Amino acid sequence: MPIIIDQKAILRQDRWTLLREASGPEVLRAAPGRSFIVPLDFYLRYRGLLDEYPGEKGVWLDSHETPEAIAGDLANLAIIALNFPVFRDGRSFTNARELREHYRYQGEIRAIGDVLRDQLFYMARCGFDSFALRHDQDPETCLAAFRDFSTGYQASIDEPAPLFRRRHDQRQA
Amino acid sequence: MYRYDEYDHAMLAERVAQFQDQTRRYLDGKLSEAEFLPLRLQNGLYVQRLAPMLRVAVPYGLLSSAQLRKLAHIARHYDKGYGHLTTRQNIQFNWPELMDVPDILAELAEVEMHAIQTSGNCIRNVTTDHFAGAAADEIEDARPWCEIIRQWSSFHPEFAYLPRKFKIAVCGTPADQAATQVHDIGVYLLRGDDGETRFRILAGGGLGRTPVIGQVIFEQVEEPHLLSALEAIMRVYNREGRRDNKYKARIKILVRETGADRFREKVRREWERIKDSAMKLTGAEIRRCQSFFSGPDYVQRLNGSDALEESLRNDAEFALWHRRNVRAHKQPGYAIVTVSLKQTGLAPGDINDRQLDFLADLAERYSFGEARISHKQNIILADVEQRRLHALWRELGAESLETPALGLLTDIICCPGGDFCALANAKSIPLAEEIQRDFRNSAELEEIGDLSLNISGCMNACGHHHVGNIGILGVDKKGEEFYQISLGGSSARQASLGKILGPAFAREEVPGVLHILVDVYKAQRDPGEAFLDTYRRIGHEPFKQSVYADHH
Ligand code: SF4
C-alpha cells in the first residue's frame, strides 16, 4: 500500500482501491461496496455495470489519455487518479489543470505512479490534492515539498489570480 | 531594466534553497542520478567533458554594470578567469567545482541573477533582438513583453517536464537579429491597422538535426491575449509532443507530423477555452512592465556631432570601426555600439574577468550602466552619445576590444565544440581561429563585406550553422574530424536554411575552400550586392563547381 498524502497531510486510512489492471467485471462482484479506482478502458466498457455498483468509484487516466473521454461523467466520479508512468512524463500536469479549469471538476485528483518529492509542489499548483507516493519516498520530506515556494507567477489552482493581478491589487490597496 | 520586487526576490531565494536541498539529498544518496538530472539541468548545471558547466541566465541578454562585475568576480574566483557567451544570450562557466555551485548561485542572487531554466526540458530563457529599445527602425521595444514572458515561464508548474527543451524569441525590429523563425516559438511585434500592438506567433521552428522555419500559428493576437496564446501552444505540445524518441521530441516534429493546419486548429480550440481566463493581461501590468524600459535619461536635442564628423575624416581606423560596429539609434545624437569579442586568438564569445570589469566600467560611463549580449556572441553598448564615440573607441583599444569585425566573415558564431562539449564530433574553436588568421587583412574583409559564418561541432547546431550564409558543421568520418559546408542560410526576416555544398573537408582544407567561395562571390556580384544576395541570385552551382573542380 502506498503512503497517501491528502490535503497536505499523511492519510491514515485510504478508502480507495486502485485497480491498476482490471480485465472483467467480476472484480466488482467480489467486493461489493468497496471504493474502486478503475482504468479508463474498463470504465468505458462497463459503464452500465458501474452505474449500478453500490460503492464509490473513480477512474484513473494514464498520461496519454485525456479527460475528454469521461467529460460527461465527471459529476459521478468522486476521484480521478492521473498516472505518472515516469516522473519526467509531464502530461498529467496538463490533465489535472484541464480537469480543474476547463471541466470545473470538484472531486479529488490523485497523482499515482512515479510520484516523487520534487514534483509535488508543481502537482499541487496544477490541481492535484492527493498523492500516492512511490514506495521509497520519505513522507515527512514529502510534506515539506508543499512549502518549496511561497507563491508563483502564474495563475494556478491554489492561487487563481496570477501574480501580476495580485501585485496590482496590492498597489491599489 | 527590470528590477526585482519582494516577490521576485522571495521566489529566487526559495529556488536557491530548494536546489541546495536537492543537491544535498543527491550527495547523500537519497536522490538517484536519473532523478537528480532534470533538477540540476533546470538549474543550469551540466556535466561536461572536463568539468561541470554552469549556464547563467541573462534575460533577453540585458545586463547591468553590477551584474557584469558579479560575472567577472565569478569568472575570477570560481572559474579559470573567463566565461563564454552563448548563442542564446546567456553566459556559461566551464570550470566551476560542483561543491561551489550553491555559493555561486547565492552570489548571483545578490544581483538578481540565476541559472534557472537555462537547460532541461522546460521553457528556456526568452531572447530578443539585442538592439531592442534602441534601433532606429524599431516597431516596438520587445523587452517589456520578454519580461512578461519571463515571469509567466518561470517555475511554470505545468510545463516543467516537457517532451524536450523549449525556446522562445520575441522580436520588434524589422532586421530581426533574434533568429526568431528558428525558435520553438517566435513572436513578432507588429502594428495593427488601429495602431495597436499585435503579435504574430510562429511555432515549430528550430535547428538541430532537422532544421525548420516556424509556421505562423496566430496572424494577429491582441495584447491582452499574449500569454494565453503561448499557453495554448505549450499545452498542445506538452500533451502531444513525442516522448518516445528524444530526436523527434521537439515541437517542430509535432507540427510537421500533425500538419500545420491541424496543429493550428488544436491550438485555436485550446486558446478559445483559456483566452479570457485570469491570465489575460491587464493594461496596468503591461504599463508596469513597460515602465522599466522607458529609456534612460537621454540628453535631449543632441543632433549630429561635428566632433564625430571630424574624427571620422581624420582617423581612418576609427572610421572603419564606426562603419562596421556602430548602428543608428532612435534617439537623435546617440548610437548603438557593438564590442566585438572576435579577436583572433580568442575563442569566439569568450570573455575574461578583466574584460567583464572593463565593460562594466565603460557601460557605466558611456551607456547608462547597461550592456547586452547578442546571439552573435558580442557585447552591445546600446546608448552611447555620438560625440563620445571616438573616446570610447580609444578606450576599447586598451583591452584590444576595438576589432572592427561586426558582420564580417571573421564575426564567427561558434559553439564550444570538441574542446569542451561531450557531444561534439569535431573541434570548432581551433577552426574558427584558423579562419580568422587566414582572413586577417582588414581591407580584404571589408571588401568582402557582410557575410555570416557559423560553426557547430555537431548536429545539435548550437553554433547555428544552418542559418549562416556559410555554415560549417563538424562531422565524424571513421573517427576523424571533418567539416561539412553549407551555403545560403540566414536567420533574418527573410530566413532560409543553408544547403549542403558537397562532401566534407579536412580541417586544413577549410580556409582554402572559403577563399574559393569568396572569389566566386567577388567575381559574380553586382555592385553593392552582399554575399547572400549574390548566392540567392546565381544559385548553388557556381560555388559548388568551383570548389570541387579545384579540390577533388
Ligand atoms: S553543437 Fe554540438 S558540439 Fe557544439 S556545443 Fe552544441 S552539442 Fe556541443
XYZ file of C-alpha atoms and ligand atoms in Angstrom:
733
model
C 0.000 0.000 0.000
C 1.489 3.340 -0.935
C 1.528 6.154 1.553
C -1.008 8.781 0.583
C -0.701 12.481 1.205
C -4.089 14.119 1.167
C -4.646 17.845 1.639
C -1.006 18.196 2.662
C -1.235 15.640 5.466
C -0.486 11.938 5.652
C -3.661 9.953 5.265
C -4.220 7.358 7.968
C -6.792 5.273 6.167
C -7.229 5.282 2.408
C -10.650 4.073 1.322
C -9.723 3.722 -2.322
C -8.627 0.541 -4.005
C -6.705 1.247 -7.164
C -7.269 -1.332 -9.845
C -4.137 -0.951 -11.942
C -5.402 -3.610 -14.268
C -8.897 -4.962 -14.433
C -9.975 -7.386 -17.081
C -13.557 -8.305 -16.274
C -16.491 -7.082 -14.170
C -16.181 -9.950 -11.671
C -13.946 -7.752 -9.561
C -16.956 -5.545 -8.795
C -18.941 -8.524 -7.614
C -16.116 -9.878 -5.484
C -16.066 -6.929 -3.115
C -19.357 -5.048 -3.239
C -19.289 -1.685 -1.540
C -15.539 -1.148 -1.920
C -14.385 2.150 -3.376
C -12.644 1.418 -6.627
C -10.493 3.436 -8.990
C -10.702 1.660 -12.321
C -8.744 2.033 -15.553
C -10.283 4.144 -18.285
C -10.889 1.343 -20.788
C -12.585 -0.728 -18.073
C -14.744 2.222 -17.153
C -15.808 2.830 -20.720
C -16.566 -0.837 -21.323
C -18.542 -1.479 -18.129
C -20.105 1.881 -17.547
C -23.573 0.347 -17.234
C -22.470 -2.038 -14.526
C -20.586 0.674 -12.738
C -23.660 2.884 -12.695
C -25.428 0.219 -10.671
C -22.442 -0.543 -8.495
C -23.266 0.355 -4.875
C -19.811 1.627 -3.840
C -17.928 4.802 -4.767
C -15.962 4.821 -7.947
C -13.297 6.739 -9.717
C -11.251 6.429 -12.866
C -7.540 6.628 -13.460
C -6.103 8.062 -16.628
C -2.748 7.171 -17.980
C -0.626 10.051 -19.231
C -1.575 9.519 -22.881
C -5.303 9.523 -22.065
C -7.336 12.705 -21.662
C -10.271 13.795 -19.504
C -12.337 14.349 -22.614
C -13.122 10.618 -22.595
C -15.051 10.954 -19.318
C -16.157 14.561 -19.642
C -19.862 13.755 -19.331
C -19.462 11.589 -16.234
C -17.302 13.741 -14.029
C -20.083 14.638 -11.629
C -20.482 10.965 -10.752
C -16.818 10.359 -10.113
C -15.524 11.079 -6.626
C -11.906 10.744 -7.666
C -9.780 10.907 -10.796
C -6.292 9.487 -10.497
C -3.681 10.635 -13.007
C -0.748 8.402 -13.672
C 2.924 9.290 -13.968
C 4.469 6.287 -15.739
C 7.789 8.021 -15.107
C 8.208 11.297 -13.242
C 9.640 13.015 -16.330
C 6.400 12.485 -18.233
C 4.637 15.823 -17.738
C 1.343 15.114 -19.473
C -0.636 14.508 -16.304
C 0.082 18.084 -15.189
C -1.943 19.222 -18.178
C -4.725 16.725 -17.477
C -5.037 17.982 -13.919
C -5.323 21.610 -14.938
C -7.792 20.786 -17.653
C -9.966 18.865 -15.189
C -9.992 21.764 -12.767
C -10.100 24.755 -15.070
C -11.989 23.594 -18.097
C -14.250 20.876 -16.696
C -14.533 22.516 -13.269
C -14.055 19.126 -11.676
C -14.553 19.407 -7.900
C -13.632 15.894 -6.766
C -10.288 14.576 -5.674
C -7.413 14.443 -8.159
C -4.758 11.986 -7.129
C -1.261 11.554 -8.507
C -0.300 7.908 -8.916
C 2.723 6.121 -10.320
C 6.209 7.613 -10.197
C 5.237 10.262 -7.647
C 8.325 11.863 -6.114
C 9.050 14.587 -3.609
C 10.491 17.047 -6.100
C 7.437 17.156 -8.341
C 4.823 17.568 -5.583
C 4.815 21.345 -5.442
C 4.038 21.783 -9.139
C 1.475 18.993 -8.952
C -0.371 20.807 -6.193
C -0.336 24.016 -8.243
C -1.868 22.160 -11.164
C -4.796 20.930 -9.079
C -3.730 17.611 -7.574
C -4.844 17.292 -3.995
C -3.734 13.799 -3.100
C -0.545 11.933 -3.840
C 0.177 8.218 -3.738
C 3.911 8.348 -3.045
C 6.307 5.936 -4.657
C 7.232 3.315 -2.072
C 10.743 4.661 -1.391
C 9.692 8.242 -0.663
C 10.034 9.603 2.835
C 6.597 11.032 3.723
C 7.938 13.696 6.085
C 10.351 15.023 3.459
C 7.490 14.989 1.000
C 5.285 17.109 3.238
C 7.968 19.791 3.201
C 7.669 19.976 -0.594
C 4.474 21.993 -0.384
C 6.467 24.801 1.182
C 9.156 24.905 -1.531
C 7.804 28.232 -2.765
C 5.603 30.794 -1.059
C 3.952 31.842 -4.309
C 4.218 31.621 -8.090
C 3.939 33.908 -11.088
C 1.171 32.095 -12.915
C -2.483 31.602 -12.309
C -2.809 28.205 -10.677
C -5.431 26.107 -8.995
C -4.365 27.019 -5.476
C -3.822 30.672 -6.393
C -6.272 31.544 -9.171
C -5.012 35.095 -9.716
C -1.628 35.345 -11.408
C 0.983 37.389 -9.583
C 0.546 40.398 -11.864
C -3.063 40.751 -10.735
C -2.185 40.320 -7.077
C 0.637 42.858 -7.363
C -1.744 45.324 -8.857
C -4.420 44.800 -6.204
C -1.790 45.278 -3.553
C -0.719 48.609 -5.026
C -4.323 49.739 -5.242
C -4.932 48.830 -1.610
C 15.848 47.443 -16.883
C 13.503 45.294 -14.850
C 14.063 45.404 -11.104
C 13.017 42.612 -8.754
C 10.366 43.304 -6.164
C 9.837 41.315 -2.963
C 8.039 38.520 -4.819
C 10.807 38.007 -7.371
C 13.376 38.050 -4.593
C 11.422 35.608 -2.452
C 10.953 33.099 -5.265
C 14.588 33.283 -6.269
C 15.749 32.729 -2.682
C 13.331 29.821 -2.357
C 14.633 28.305 -5.553
C 18.235 28.551 -4.386
C 17.288 26.867 -1.103
C 15.329 24.188 -2.943
C 18.263 23.332 -5.173
C 20.659 23.282 -2.221
C 18.398 20.758 -0.556
C 18.135 18.683 -3.729
C 21.898 18.660 -4.155
C 22.330 17.597 -0.531
C 19.876 14.736 -0.954
C 21.670 13.689 -4.131
C 25.055 13.697 -2.407
C 23.540 11.715 0.488
C 22.380 9.083 -1.971
C 18.702 9.831 -1.422
C 18.110 11.029 -4.971
C 19.171 8.822 -7.846
C 21.290 10.099 -10.707
C 18.273 9.917 -13.027
C 16.047 11.800 -10.606
C 18.611 14.489 -9.936
C 19.371 15.005 -13.620
C 16.343 17.139 -14.612
C 16.613 19.073 -11.348
C 20.208 20.079 -11.909
C 19.600 20.808 -15.585
C 16.723 23.113 -14.730
C 19.184 24.909 -12.506
C 21.669 25.360 -15.315
C 24.134 22.682 -14.303
C 25.592 20.368 -16.932
C 28.263 17.757 -16.517
C 30.643 18.310 -19.386
C 33.690 16.642 -20.816
C 36.120 18.184 -18.344
C 34.119 19.684 -15.515
C 30.609 20.783 -14.653
C 29.330 23.689 -16.687
C 27.047 26.327 -15.217
C 24.890 28.308 -17.623
C 23.743 31.588 -16.139
C 20.552 33.153 -17.448
C 20.713 36.653 -18.867
C 17.062 37.508 -19.500
C 16.820 38.725 -23.097
C 20.539 39.490 -22.985
C 20.322 42.556 -20.752
C 22.950 43.177 -18.037
C 23.692 45.988 -15.613
C 27.214 47.045 -14.709
C 26.749 45.494 -11.268
C 25.824 42.204 -12.881
C 28.810 42.356 -15.235
C 31.065 42.878 -12.235
C 29.500 39.934 -10.467
C 30.137 37.765 -13.524
C 33.752 38.969 -13.553
C 34.057 38.026 -9.903
C 32.636 34.556 -10.568
C 34.973 34.040 -13.527
C 37.915 35.036 -11.350
C 37.087 33.135 -8.166
C 35.254 30.054 -9.306
C 36.456 29.543 -12.876
C 39.679 29.868 -14.824
C 39.160 33.557 -15.318
C 36.679 33.623 -18.155
C 33.150 32.875 -19.264
C 31.560 32.108 -22.608
C 28.668 33.994 -24.217
C 26.160 31.637 -25.788
C 24.036 31.975 -28.908
C 21.017 32.394 -26.649
C 22.329 35.495 -24.914
C 23.397 33.604 -21.793
C 26.825 33.240 -20.245
C 28.318 29.949 -19.201
C 31.208 28.970 -16.987
C 33.096 25.861 -17.963
C 35.211 25.190 -14.891
C 33.322 25.587 -11.629
C 33.649 22.965 -8.909
C 30.405 21.140 -8.165
C 30.651 21.995 -4.477
C 31.000 25.720 -5.266
C 27.794 25.883 -7.269
C 25.497 26.737 -4.329
C 27.812 29.626 -3.409
C 27.862 30.845 -6.986
C 24.075 30.771 -7.095
C 23.875 32.706 -3.851
C 26.282 35.315 -5.237
C 24.254 35.606 -8.427
C 21.065 36.095 -6.436
C 22.629 39.187 -4.842
C 22.445 40.889 -8.223
C 19.079 39.418 -9.276
C 20.626 36.677 -11.387
C 20.369 32.906 -11.502
C 20.820 29.841 -13.677
C 17.199 28.704 -13.623
C 15.706 27.047 -16.695
C 18.802 27.586 -18.810
C 18.776 23.891 -19.557
C 16.482 20.880 -19.313
C 13.113 20.106 -20.896
C 11.410 23.302 -19.866
C 10.812 26.791 -21.220
C 14.246 28.360 -21.527
C 15.430 31.918 -21.161
C 13.498 34.154 -23.580
C 15.634 36.038 -26.105
C 15.220 39.084 -28.320
C 16.975 41.322 -30.811
C 19.948 42.801 -28.951
C 19.139 46.260 -30.341
C 15.676 46.202 -28.731
C 14.625 49.598 -27.447
C 17.413 51.379 -29.312
C 17.221 50.500 -33.020
C 16.245 53.459 -35.181
C 13.796 51.428 -37.260
C 12.200 49.503 -34.389
C 8.481 48.733 -34.495
C 8.224 48.367 -30.730
C 10.522 47.584 -27.834
C 10.263 43.835 -27.244
C 11.793 43.859 -23.761
C 8.636 44.547 -21.716
C 6.992 41.617 -23.496
C 10.045 39.480 -22.870
C 9.775 40.305 -19.193
C 6.084 39.377 -19.156
C 7.000 36.073 -20.799
C 9.926 35.570 -18.429
C 7.627 35.758 -15.445
C 4.964 33.540 -16.976
C 7.506 30.883 -17.955
C 9.498 30.919 -14.691
C 8.531 27.982 -12.472
C 5.544 27.266 -14.695
C 4.043 24.284 -12.893
C 2.501 22.651 -15.957
C 5.468 22.910 -18.304
C 8.492 21.782 -16.300
C 8.521 18.283 -17.804
C 8.000 18.918 -21.483
C 8.944 16.365 -24.113
C 12.056 18.434 -24.847
C 13.620 21.865 -24.363
C 11.603 24.884 -25.475
C 12.960 28.186 -26.716
C 11.054 31.410 -27.282
C 12.277 34.537 -29.073
C 10.453 37.860 -29.334
C 11.318 40.442 -31.950
C 10.217 44.017 -32.535
C 12.764 45.102 -35.147
C 12.484 44.769 -38.920
C 16.000 43.363 -39.177
C 15.341 40.504 -36.751
C 18.638 39.715 -35.104
C 16.967 37.219 -32.782
C 16.733 34.293 -35.224
C 13.037 34.388 -34.400
C 11.897 31.954 -37.073
C 14.119 29.119 -35.939
C 12.746 29.051 -32.397
C 10.171 26.679 -30.956
C 8.003 29.769 -30.654
C 8.831 33.029 -32.390
C 6.857 36.172 -31.619
C 6.926 39.194 -33.925
C 5.592 42.517 -32.712
C 3.649 44.451 -35.295
C 1.187 47.304 -35.542
C -2.427 46.544 -36.301
C -4.464 48.791 -38.616
C -5.734 50.551 -35.495
C -2.162 51.353 -34.404
C -2.286 48.901 -31.518
C 0.376 46.265 -30.849
C -0.259 42.812 -32.248
C 1.692 39.587 -32.096
C 2.348 37.294 -34.996
C 3.197 33.970 -33.413
C 5.114 31.203 -35.129
C 5.712 27.726 -33.812
C 7.752 24.728 -34.800
C 10.935 26.399 -35.943
C 14.268 25.024 -34.863
C 17.770 23.999 -35.790
C 19.453 20.786 -34.679
C 19.166 17.613 -36.696
C 16.048 18.707 -38.513
C 16.239 22.427 -39.222
C 12.860 24.021 -39.904
C 11.451 27.504 -40.236
C 8.446 28.068 -37.983
C 4.824 28.109 -39.186
C 2.518 31.007 -38.439
C 0.012 29.846 -35.825
C -1.530 33.212 -34.977
C -1.573 36.057 -37.500
C -2.526 38.820 -35.085
C -3.002 38.322 -31.383
C -4.098 41.322 -29.344
C -2.078 42.485 -26.357
C -4.183 41.007 -23.537
C -4.060 37.539 -25.058
C -0.336 37.036 -25.481
C 0.090 34.621 -22.594
C -2.977 32.544 -23.360
C -1.864 32.172 -26.968
C 1.542 30.934 -25.788
C -0.020 28.692 -23.188
C -2.346 27.124 -25.757
C 0.626 26.181 -27.942
C 2.516 24.824 -24.941
C -0.432 22.756 -23.824
C -0.903 21.060 -27.177
C 2.827 20.398 -27.296
C 3.050 19.086 -23.734
C 0.236 16.692 -24.402
C 1.026 15.575 -27.910
C 4.758 16.074 -28.436
C 6.575 12.784 -28.896
C 8.134 11.288 -25.805
C 9.231 8.002 -27.331
C 12.235 9.350 -29.189
C 14.430 12.174 -27.979
C 15.316 13.132 -31.545
C 11.681 13.552 -32.502
C 10.527 15.296 -29.351
C 10.845 18.956 -30.353
C 7.711 20.851 -31.292
C 8.902 21.155 -34.888
C 8.365 17.409 -35.356
C 4.896 17.614 -33.803
C 3.912 20.466 -36.101
C 5.232 18.587 -39.099
C 3.637 15.257 -38.217
C 0.310 16.832 -37.262
C 0.300 19.200 -40.224
C 0.345 22.947 -39.684
C -3.397 23.331 -40.307
C -4.462 20.689 -37.855
C -1.945 21.882 -35.304
C -3.289 25.410 -35.671
C -6.822 24.119 -35.136
C -5.893 22.286 -31.953
C -4.161 25.370 -30.603
C -7.126 27.560 -31.508
C -9.505 25.237 -29.732
C -7.388 25.331 -26.609
C -6.971 29.079 -26.866
C -10.736 29.715 -27.072
C -11.052 27.956 -23.737
C -8.467 29.982 -21.888
C -8.137 33.355 -23.556
C -10.476 35.119 -21.176
C -9.177 33.462 -18.032
C -7.205 35.208 -15.286
C -4.036 35.123 -17.387
C -5.494 37.788 -19.648
C -3.053 40.655 -19.367
C -4.222 43.907 -17.883
C -3.318 47.332 -19.186
C -1.869 48.104 -15.762
C 0.529 45.165 -15.962
C 1.611 45.995 -19.496
C 2.309 49.599 -18.483
C 4.120 48.464 -15.351
C 6.465 46.282 -17.396
C 6.948 48.984 -19.999
C 7.860 51.475 -17.292
C 11.072 49.547 -16.582
C 12.230 50.100 -20.146
C 11.043 53.631 -20.759
C 14.513 54.621 -21.923
C 17.303 56.225 -19.932
C 17.623 59.956 -19.402
C 18.902 60.807 -22.841
C 20.428 64.200 -23.334
C 17.774 65.965 -25.377
C 18.263 67.864 -28.608
C 21.581 66.303 -29.416
C 21.946 66.371 -33.133
C 24.666 65.162 -35.449
C 28.026 65.684 -33.853
C 30.666 67.857 -35.512
C 33.346 66.275 -33.358
C 32.321 62.873 -34.669
C 32.393 64.036 -38.262
C 35.852 65.391 -37.748
C 37.188 62.191 -36.164
C 35.689 60.189 -38.999
C 37.504 62.362 -41.523
C 40.833 62.301 -39.750
C 41.072 58.843 -38.295
C 40.718 56.082 -40.877
C 40.867 53.238 -38.374
C 38.170 54.799 -36.274
C 36.124 55.380 -39.399
C 36.428 51.717 -40.302
C 35.306 50.640 -36.823
C 32.489 53.178 -36.936
C 31.291 51.870 -40.277
C 31.289 48.276 -39.063
C 30.401 48.343 -35.379
C 28.191 51.393 -34.890
C 24.496 51.419 -35.791
C 21.767 54.051 -35.943
C 19.875 54.845 -32.746
C 16.299 56.043 -32.461
C 17.336 58.867 -30.158
C 18.970 61.747 -32.078
C 22.630 62.146 -31.200
C 23.033 58.578 -29.912
C 24.413 55.401 -31.432
C 24.461 51.655 -30.774
C 27.952 50.240 -30.342
C 28.859 46.594 -30.740
C 32.012 45.499 -28.946
C 33.360 42.594 -30.925
C 34.583 39.584 -28.985
C 36.024 38.047 -32.116
C 39.677 38.910 -31.802
C 41.859 36.322 -33.420
C 43.349 34.014 -30.835
C 40.378 34.052 -28.512
C 37.518 31.588 -28.798
C 34.512 33.453 -30.249
C 32.330 34.611 -27.385
C 34.911 34.031 -24.679
C 35.281 36.914 -22.283
C 37.664 37.169 -19.364
C 37.198 38.691 -15.946
C 39.212 41.819 -16.756
C 37.165 42.484 -19.865
C 33.933 41.985 -17.933
C 35.023 44.520 -15.315
C 36.271 46.836 -18.006
C 32.992 46.677 -19.907
C 31.053 47.219 -16.685
C 33.029 50.384 -16.247
C 32.560 51.531 -19.847
C 28.845 50.757 -19.665
C 28.625 52.941 -16.589
C 30.489 55.831 -18.139
C 29.126 55.670 -21.690
C 25.830 53.787 -21.736
C 23.731 54.360 -18.603
C 25.180 51.348 -16.788
C 23.751 48.710 -19.101
C 25.077 46.304 -21.698
C 23.632 43.491 -23.765
C 24.797 40.144 -25.023
C 23.986 39.378 -28.647
C 23.212 35.938 -30.021
C 26.218 36.548 -32.252
C 28.261 36.421 -29.034
C 29.254 40.074 -28.897
C 28.593 42.785 -26.301
C 26.461 45.813 -27.076
C 26.595 49.264 -25.509
C 23.253 50.443 -26.746
C 23.003 54.091 -25.708
C 26.210 55.950 -26.487
C 26.355 59.636 -27.362
C 27.750 60.083 -30.858
C 30.065 62.842 -29.710
C 31.756 60.380 -27.355
C 32.219 57.527 -29.824
C 35.801 58.376 -30.616
C 36.750 58.437 -26.945
C 35.004 55.131 -26.373
C 36.793 53.555 -29.321
C 40.148 54.676 -27.961
C 39.350 53.164 -24.569
C 38.296 49.879 -26.135
C 41.721 49.668 -27.745
C 43.295 49.403 -24.293
C 41.752 45.937 -23.895
C 42.027 45.039 -27.608
C 38.272 45.207 -27.906
C 38.213 47.538 -30.891
C 38.096 44.833 -33.609
C 36.014 46.258 -36.462
C 34.545 42.866 -37.264
C 30.797 43.175 -36.881
C 29.001 41.358 -39.655
C 32.212 40.346 -41.402
C 33.393 36.855 -42.198
C 35.501 36.827 -39.031
C 32.498 37.690 -36.808
C 32.071 33.952 -36.434
C 29.356 32.323 -34.357
C 30.936 29.259 -32.859
C 29.831 26.651 -30.325
C 32.281 25.346 -27.684
C 32.759 22.195 -29.781
C 35.145 19.341 -29.122
C 37.350 21.283 -26.725
C 34.597 21.371 -24.124
C 31.455 19.638 -25.229
C 30.910 15.924 -24.686
C 28.597 15.644 -27.682
C 30.926 17.117 -30.272
C 32.042 15.335 -33.443
C 34.760 17.862 -34.080
C 36.503 20.864 -32.619
C 35.099 24.214 -33.623
C 37.169 26.831 -31.780
C 40.537 25.990 -33.430
C 38.880 26.078 -36.835
C 37.403 29.498 -36.121
C 40.842 30.678 -35.136
C 42.462 29.314 -38.296
C 39.864 31.082 -40.404
C 40.428 34.334 -38.538
C 44.169 34.013 -39.063
C 43.713 33.293 -42.720
C 41.441 36.280 -43.250
C 43.361 38.764 -41.155
C 43.646 41.538 -43.702
C 41.006 44.037 -42.679
C 40.874 45.701 -46.085
C 40.174 42.352 -47.694
C 37.471 41.562 -45.133
C 35.897 44.928 -45.673
C 35.937 44.279 -49.398
C 34.069 41.006 -48.885
C 31.574 42.831 -46.709
C 28.616 41.337 -44.858
C 28.917 37.596 -44.575
C 27.889 35.423 -41.659
C 29.907 32.319 -40.873
C 28.553 29.920 -38.252
C 30.278 26.810 -36.896
C 28.768 23.907 -34.920
C 30.719 20.946 -33.611
C 27.856 18.514 -34.189
C 24.270 18.115 -35.424
C 22.866 19.800 -32.338
C 23.676 23.049 -34.080
C 24.418 25.249 -31.069
C 26.564 27.308 -33.451
C 23.530 27.857 -35.735
C 25.378 26.582 -38.813
C 22.114 26.103 -40.752
C 21.472 29.830 -40.736
C 24.978 31.048 -41.543
C 25.458 32.471 -45.032
C 28.264 29.965 -44.815
C 27.679 27.186 -42.296
C 30.260 24.718 -41.091
C 29.310 21.503 -39.330
C 31.737 19.147 -37.633
C 31.191 15.550 -38.706
C 32.857 12.322 -37.792
C 34.244 10.219 -40.631
C 35.610 6.950 -39.312
C 36.892 8.614 -36.178
C 38.392 11.615 -37.993
C 37.141 15.179 -37.700
C 35.701 16.545 -40.935
C 33.724 19.633 -41.788
C 30.659 19.874 -43.961
C 29.984 23.245 -45.551
C 26.580 24.678 -46.414
C 25.609 27.893 -48.157
C 22.724 30.315 -48.190
C 21.449 30.223 -44.628
C 20.062 33.298 -42.889
C 18.256 33.918 -39.609
C 16.976 37.365 -40.564
C 13.379 38.195 -41.510
C 13.829 36.534 -44.854
C 15.049 33.419 -43.145
C 16.480 30.483 -45.054
C 18.296 27.270 -44.266
C 21.676 26.538 -45.769
C 22.135 23.919 -48.448
C 24.990 21.440 -48.180
C 27.740 22.094 -50.696
C 29.052 18.530 -51.050
C 31.456 16.071 -49.401
C 33.100 17.265 -46.182
C 36.642 18.609 -45.861
C 39.571 18.052 -43.559
C 40.228 20.971 -41.247
C 43.278 22.275 -43.073
C 41.288 22.409 -46.317
C 38.550 24.646 -44.947
C 40.223 28.080 -45.225
C 41.133 27.336 -48.840
C 37.539 26.410 -49.613
C 36.362 29.657 -48.043
C 38.721 31.588 -50.318
C 37.244 29.886 -53.358
C 33.698 30.676 -52.209
C 34.615 34.287 -51.615
C 36.325 34.518 -55.020
C 33.244 33.179 -56.795
C 31.167 35.770 -54.986
C 33.534 38.624 -55.801
C 33.645 37.634 -59.478
C 29.871 37.363 -59.771
C 28.476 40.070 -57.543
C 26.607 43.093 -58.772
C 27.866 46.361 -57.329
C 26.954 46.641 -53.668
C 25.488 43.152 -53.523
C 26.112 41.134 -50.348
C 27.243 37.514 -50.413
C 23.825 36.145 -49.523
C 22.103 38.148 -52.242
C 24.566 37.003 -54.876
C 24.092 33.434 -53.733
C 20.331 33.770 -53.948
C 20.622 35.258 -57.432
C 23.138 32.910 -59.039
C 22.353 29.784 -57.030
C 24.360 26.934 -55.634
C 26.057 25.540 -58.724
C 28.743 28.115 -59.494
C 30.039 27.787 -55.923
C 29.874 24.039 -55.926
C 31.608 23.667 -59.269
C 34.476 25.936 -58.358
C 35.083 24.270 -55.011
C 35.012 20.691 -56.192
C 36.690 21.353 -59.554
C 39.707 22.637 -57.686
C 39.562 20.097 -54.945
C 38.613 16.634 -56.000
S 26.764 21.983 -31.479
Fe 27.318 20.009 -30.650
S 29.477 20.261 -30.179
Fe 28.656 22.292 -30.352
S 28.096 22.844 -28.271
Fe 26.269 22.040 -29.300
S 26.247 19.911 -28.704
Fe 28.315 20.637 -28.299
